[in-house]
Amino acid sequence: QKEVEQNSGPLSVPEGAIASLNCTYSDRVSQSFFWYRQYSGKSPELIMSIYSNGDKEDGRFTAQLNKASQYVSLLIRDSQPSDSATYLCAVPPFNFGNEKLTFGTGTRLTIIP
Amino acid sequence: DAGVIQSPRHEVTEMGQEVTLRCKPISGHDYLFWYRQTMMRGLELLIYFNNNVPIDDSGMPEDRFSAKMPNASFSTLKIQPSEPRDSAVYFCASSLDRADTQYFGPGTRLTVL
């Protein structure tokens, strides 16, 4: 099993709808979780981090964490064409600080106007 | 701040040639990371430095790859000799401390013919 798994997509969502991106991880004791966004031809940028079970909201973005199920998700409400990008889930090994991140292969999201 | 600076942005070379990629991290950041991104393998951490000292090079694929950080404002990733399978986008990133956000440079697109 890969350490961090994501559906590669592509995921197509109509403008204004909710986009749901999912990520599972194998290390049961992981404590930190990150979502990076990468536009085509650009570099990744951090959009959300979450450390505790439950939901964390930041504007139109909500990260959800379920440690028992080893599952983290990213919801994008009121999706906009500018949200079209690849979303990368990243998890650091438990015995490292957040500097050593293992990335999923990413989910390509397309928002359809 | 100018952000993380990488050069060159594009590099095309022939198999067997030496390739040197360069990175200038954000001033004041203690951590510097080198990543490689391909469609097949996603974003992989190659090596990272803390205060100019290599901490973990377990992601360096082979002895053909080497990285140095002679001072806080400059790092190089060298491939010698290069092979077609080294073709990828190479990102440099930096962060303030081990728990902080990683800021990525624009990347170097390497093509080895």
CSV table of C-alpha atoms in Angstrom, one decimal:
chain,number,residue,atom,x,y,z
A,1,GLN,CA,0.0,0.0,0.0
A,2,LYS,CA,1.3,3.5,-0.9
A,3,GLU,CA,1.8,5.8,2.1
A,4,VAL,CA,-0.5,8.4,0.7
A,5,GLU,CA,-3.2,7.6,-1.8
A,6,GLN,CA,-5.5,9.9,-3.8
A,7,ASN,CA,-7.8,9.3,-6.7
A,8,SER,CA,-6.0,10.7,-9.7
A,9,GLY,CA,-9.2,11.9,-11.3
A,10,PRO,CA,-9.8,13.9,-13.3
A,11,LEU,CA,-12.7,15.1,-11.2
A,12,SER,CA,-15.1,17.4,-13.0
A,13,VAL,CA,-17.5,19.6,-11.0
A,14,PRO,CA,-20.0,22.3,-12.2
A,15,GLU,CA,-19.3,25.8,-11.2
A,16,GLY,CA,-21.0,26.6,-7.9
A,17,ALA,CA,-21.1,23.0,-6.7
A,18,ILE,CA,-19.1,21.4,-3.9
A,19,ALA,CA,-15.9,19.6,-4.9
A,20,SER,CA,-14.8,16.8,-2.7
A,21,LEU,CA,-11.3,15.5,-2.7
A,22,ASN,CA,-10.1,12.5,-0.8
A,23,CYS,CA,-6.9,11.1,0.6
A,24,THR,CA,-6.0,8.0,2.6
A,25,TYR,CA,-2.8,7.4,4.4
A,26,SER,CA,-1.1,4.3,5.8
A,27,ASP,CA,0.8,5.6,8.9
A,28,ARG,CA,-1.6,5.2,11.8
A,29,VAL,CA,0.3,7.6,14.0
A,30,SER,CA,0.5,10.5,11.6
A,31,GLN,CA,-0.4,13.8,13.3
A,32,SER,CA,-0.3,16.4,10.6
A,33,PHE,CA,-2.0,16.7,7.2
A,34,PHE,CA,-1.6,19.2,4.4
A,35,TRP,CA,-3.4,20.1,1.2
A,36,TYR,CA,-1.4,21.7,-1.6
A,37,ARG,CA,-2.8,23.2,-4.8
A,38,GLN,CA,-0.8,23.1,-8.0
A,39,TYR,CA,-1.9,24.9,-11.1
A,40,SER,CA,-0.8,23.5,-14.4
A,41,GLY,CA,2.8,24.4,-15.1
A,42,LYS,CA,3.2,26.0,-11.7
A,43,SER,CA,4.6,25.0,-8.3
A,44,PRO,CA,2.6,23.6,-5.3
A,45,GLU,CA,1.3,26.0,-2.7
A,46,LEU,CA,-0.1,25.2,0.7
A,47,ILE,CA,-3.9,25.9,1.1
A,48,MET,CA,-4.8,24.0,4.2
A,49,SER,CA,-3.3,22.2,7.1
A,50,ILE,CA,-5.2,20.1,9.8
A,51,TYR,CA,-4.0,18.4,12.9
A,52,SER,CA,-7.0,17.4,14.9
A,53,ASN,CA,-10.0,15.1,14.1
A,54,GLY,CA,-13.0,17.0,12.7
A,55,ASP,CA,-13.4,19.9,10.4
A,56,LYS,CA,-11.3,23.0,9.8
A,57,GLU,CA,-12.8,25.7,7.7
A,58,ASP,CA,-11.0,28.5,5.8
A,59,GLY,CA,-13.2,30.5,3.5
A,60,ARG,CA,-14.6,28.2,0.8
A,61,PHE,CA,-12.3,25.4,1.9
A,62,THR,CA,-13.0,22.8,4.5
A,63,ALA,CA,-10.5,20.1,5.5
A,64,GLN,CA,-11.9,17.0,7.3
A,65,LEU,CA,-9.8,14.6,9.2
A,66,ASN,CA,-10.7,11.1,10.5
A,67,LYS,CA,-7.7,9.5,12.1
A,68,ALA,CA,-9.5,6.3,13.0
A,69,SER,CA,-10.3,5.7,9.3
A,70,GLN,CA,-6.9,7.3,8.2
A,71,TYR,CA,-8.8,9.6,5.9
A,72,VAL,CA,-8.5,13.3,5.2
A,73,SER,CA,-10.6,15.2,2.7
A,74,LEU,CA,-10.9,18.7,1.2
A,75,LEU,CA,-14.2,20.2,0.4
A,76,ILE,CA,-14.4,23.3,-1.9
A,77,ARG,CA,-17.7,25.1,-1.7
A,78,ASP,CA,-19.1,27.3,-4.4
A,79,SER,CA,-16.5,26.0,-6.8
A,80,GLN,CA,-15.0,28.5,-9.2
A,81,PRO,CA,-13.2,28.0,-12.5
A,82,SER,CA,-10.1,29.4,-10.7
A,83,ASP,CA,-10.2,26.3,-8.5
A,84,SER,CA,-9.3,24.1,-11.5
A,85,ALA,CA,-5.9,22.6,-10.5
A,86,THR,CA,-4.3,19.5,-9.1
A,87,TYR,CA,-4.7,19.0,-5.4
A,88,LEU,CA,-2.0,17.2,-3.5
A,89,CYS,CA,-2.4,15.6,-0.1
A,90,ALA,CA,0.8,15.5,2.0
A,91,VAL,CA,1.6,13.7,5.3
A,92,PRO,CA,4.8,13.7,7.3
A,93,PRO,CA,6.1,10.5,8.9
A,94,PHE,CA,5.4,10.4,12.6
A,95,ASN,CA,9.0,10.4,13.7
A,96,PHE,CA,9.8,13.5,11.6
A,97,GLY,CA,8.7,17.1,11.9
A,98,ASN,CA,6.6,18.5,9.2
A,99,GLU,CA,9.7,19.0,7.0
A,100,LYS,CA,9.6,15.6,5.5
A,101,LEU,CA,6.4,15.3,3.6
A,102,THR,CA,5.1,12.4,1.6
A,103,PHE,CA,2.9,13.6,-1.2
A,104,GLY,CA,0.0,11.7,-2.9
A,105,THR,CA,0.1,11.8,-6.7
A,106,GLY,CA,-2.7,14.4,-6.7
A,107,THR,CA,-6.2,14.7,-7.9
A,108,ARG,CA,-6.8,16.8,-11.0
A,109,LEU,CA,-9.9,19.0,-10.5
A,110,THR,CA,-11.8,20.8,-13.3
A,111,ILE,CA,-14.5,23.2,-12.6
A,112,ILE,CA,-17.0,23.4,-15.5
A,113,PRO,CA,-18.4,26.9,-16.1
B,1,ASP,CA,10.7,38.9,-0.7
B,2,ALA,CA,11.4,37.4,-4.2
B,3,GLY,CA,10.5,33.9,-3.0
B,4,VAL,CA,12.5,30.8,-3.8
B,5,ILE,CA,14.6,31.3,-7.0
B,6,GLN,CA,15.6,28.4,-9.2
B,7,SER,CA,17.7,28.3,-12.3
B,8,PRO,CA,17.6,27.4,-15.1
B,9,ARG,CA,13.9,27.2,-15.7
B,10,HIS,CA,14.4,24.8,-18.5
B,11,GLU,CA,17.3,22.6,-19.3
B,12,VAL,CA,17.6,20.3,-22.3
B,13,THR,CA,20.7,18.1,-22.4
B,14,GLU,CA,22.0,14.9,-23.9
B,15,MET,CA,22.4,11.6,-22.1
B,16,GLY,CA,25.7,11.4,-20.3
B,17,GLN,CA,26.1,15.1,-19.8
B,18,GLU,CA,26.4,16.7,-16.3
B,19,VAL,CA,23.4,18.8,-15.2
B,20,THR,CA,23.5,21.4,-12.4
B,21,LEU,CA,20.4,22.9,-10.9
B,22,ARG,CA,20.5,25.9,-8.7
B,23,CYS,CA,18.3,27.2,-5.9
B,24,LYS,CA,18.3,30.3,-3.7
B,25,PRO,CA,15.9,29.9,-0.7
B,26,ILE,CA,13.9,32.6,1.0
B,27,SER,CA,16.2,34.6,3.2
B,28,GLY,CA,16.0,33.5,6.8
B,29,HIS,CA,14.6,30.0,6.1
B,30,ASP,CA,16.5,27.2,7.8
B,31,TYR,CA,15.2,24.3,5.7
B,32,LEU,CA,15.8,23.6,2.1
B,33,PHE,CA,14.3,20.8,0.1
B,34,TRP,CA,14.8,19.3,-3.3
B,35,TYR,CA,11.9,17.5,-5.0
B,36,ARG,CA,11.4,15.7,-8.3
B,37,GLN,CA,8.0,15.5,-10.0
B,38,THR,CA,6.9,13.1,-12.7
B,39,MET,CA,3.6,12.0,-14.0
B,40,MET,CA,4.3,8.4,-12.9
B,41,ARG,CA,5.7,9.0,-9.5
B,42,GLY,CA,4.3,12.3,-8.4
B,43,LEU,CA,6.2,14.6,-6.2
B,44,GLU,CA,9.1,12.9,-4.4
B,45,LEU,CA,11.5,14.4,-1.8
B,46,LEU,CA,15.1,13.8,-2.8
B,47,ILE,CA,17.0,15.5,0.0
B,48,TYR,CA,16.7,18.2,2.5
B,49,PHE,CA,19.0,20.5,4.5
B,50,ASN,CA,18.8,22.2,7.9
B,51,ASN,CA,21.1,25.1,8.4
B,52,ASN,CA,23.1,24.0,5.3
B,53,VAL,CA,23.6,20.5,6.7
B,54,PRO,CA,22.1,17.5,4.8
B,55,ILE,CA,19.6,15.8,7.1
B,56,ASP,CA,18.0,13.1,4.9
B,57,ASP,CA,19.2,12.0,1.5
B,58,SER,CA,17.3,8.7,1.4
B,59,GLY,CA,15.2,9.9,-1.6
B,60,MET,CA,18.3,10.5,-3.8
B,61,PRO,CA,17.8,7.8,-6.5
B,62,GLU,CA,21.4,6.9,-7.3
B,63,ASP,CA,25.0,8.0,-6.8
B,64,ARG,CA,24.6,10.0,-10.0
B,65,PHE,CA,22.7,12.5,-7.9
B,66,SER,CA,24.4,14.8,-5.5
B,67,ALA,CA,23.4,18.0,-3.6
B,68,LYS,CA,25.3,20.7,-1.8
B,69,MET,CA,24.5,23.7,0.2
B,70,PRO,CA,27.7,25.7,0.7
B,71,ASN,CA,25.9,28.6,2.4
B,72,ALA,CA,22.4,29.7,3.6
B,73,SER,CA,21.5,31.3,0.3
B,74,PHE,CA,22.5,28.8,-2.3
B,75,SER,CA,22.1,25.1,-3.1
B,76,THR,CA,22.9,22.9,-6.1
B,77,LEU,CA,21.6,19.6,-7.3
B,78,LYS,CA,23.9,17.8,-9.7
B,79,ILE,CA,23.2,14.9,-11.9
B,80,GLN,CA,26.3,13.2,-13.5
B,81,PRO,CA,25.9,11.5,-15.9
B,82,SER,CA,22.4,12.3,-16.8
B,83,GLU,CA,20.0,9.7,-18.2
B,84,PRO,CA,16.7,10.1,-20.1
B,85,ARG,CA,14.8,8.7,-17.0
B,86,ASP,CA,16.0,11.7,-15.1
B,87,SER,CA,13.7,13.9,-17.2
B,88,ALA,CA,11.3,15.6,-14.7
B,89,VAL,CA,10.5,18.9,-13.1
B,90,TYR,CA,12.8,19.5,-10.1
B,91,PHE,CA,11.5,21.8,-7.4
B,92,CYS,CA,13.4,23.5,-4.6
B,93,ALA,CA,11.4,24.6,-1.5
B,94,SER,CA,12.3,26.3,1.7
B,95,SER,CA,10.7,26.7,5.1
B,96,LEU,CA,11.3,28.7,8.3
B,97,ASP,CA,11.3,25.8,10.7
B,98,ARG,CA,10.4,22.1,10.8
B,99,ALA,CA,6.7,22.8,11.4
B,100,ASP,CA,6.3,25.6,8.9
B,101,THR,CA,4.9,25.9,5.5
B,102,GLN,CA,7.1,24.9,2.6
B,103,TYR,CA,7.4,27.5,-0.2
B,104,PHE,CA,8.2,26.1,-3.6
B,105,GLY,CA,10.3,27.7,-6.3
B,106,PRO,CA,9.0,27.7,-9.9
B,107,GLY,CA,10.9,24.5,-10.8
B,108,THR,CA,13.4,23.5,-13.4
B,109,ARG,CA,12.0,21.4,-16.3
B,110,LEU,CA,14.8,18.9,-17.2
B,111,THR,CA,14.7,17.0,-20.4
B,112,VAL,CA,17.5,14.5,-21.1
B,113,LEU,CA,17.6,13.3,-24.7
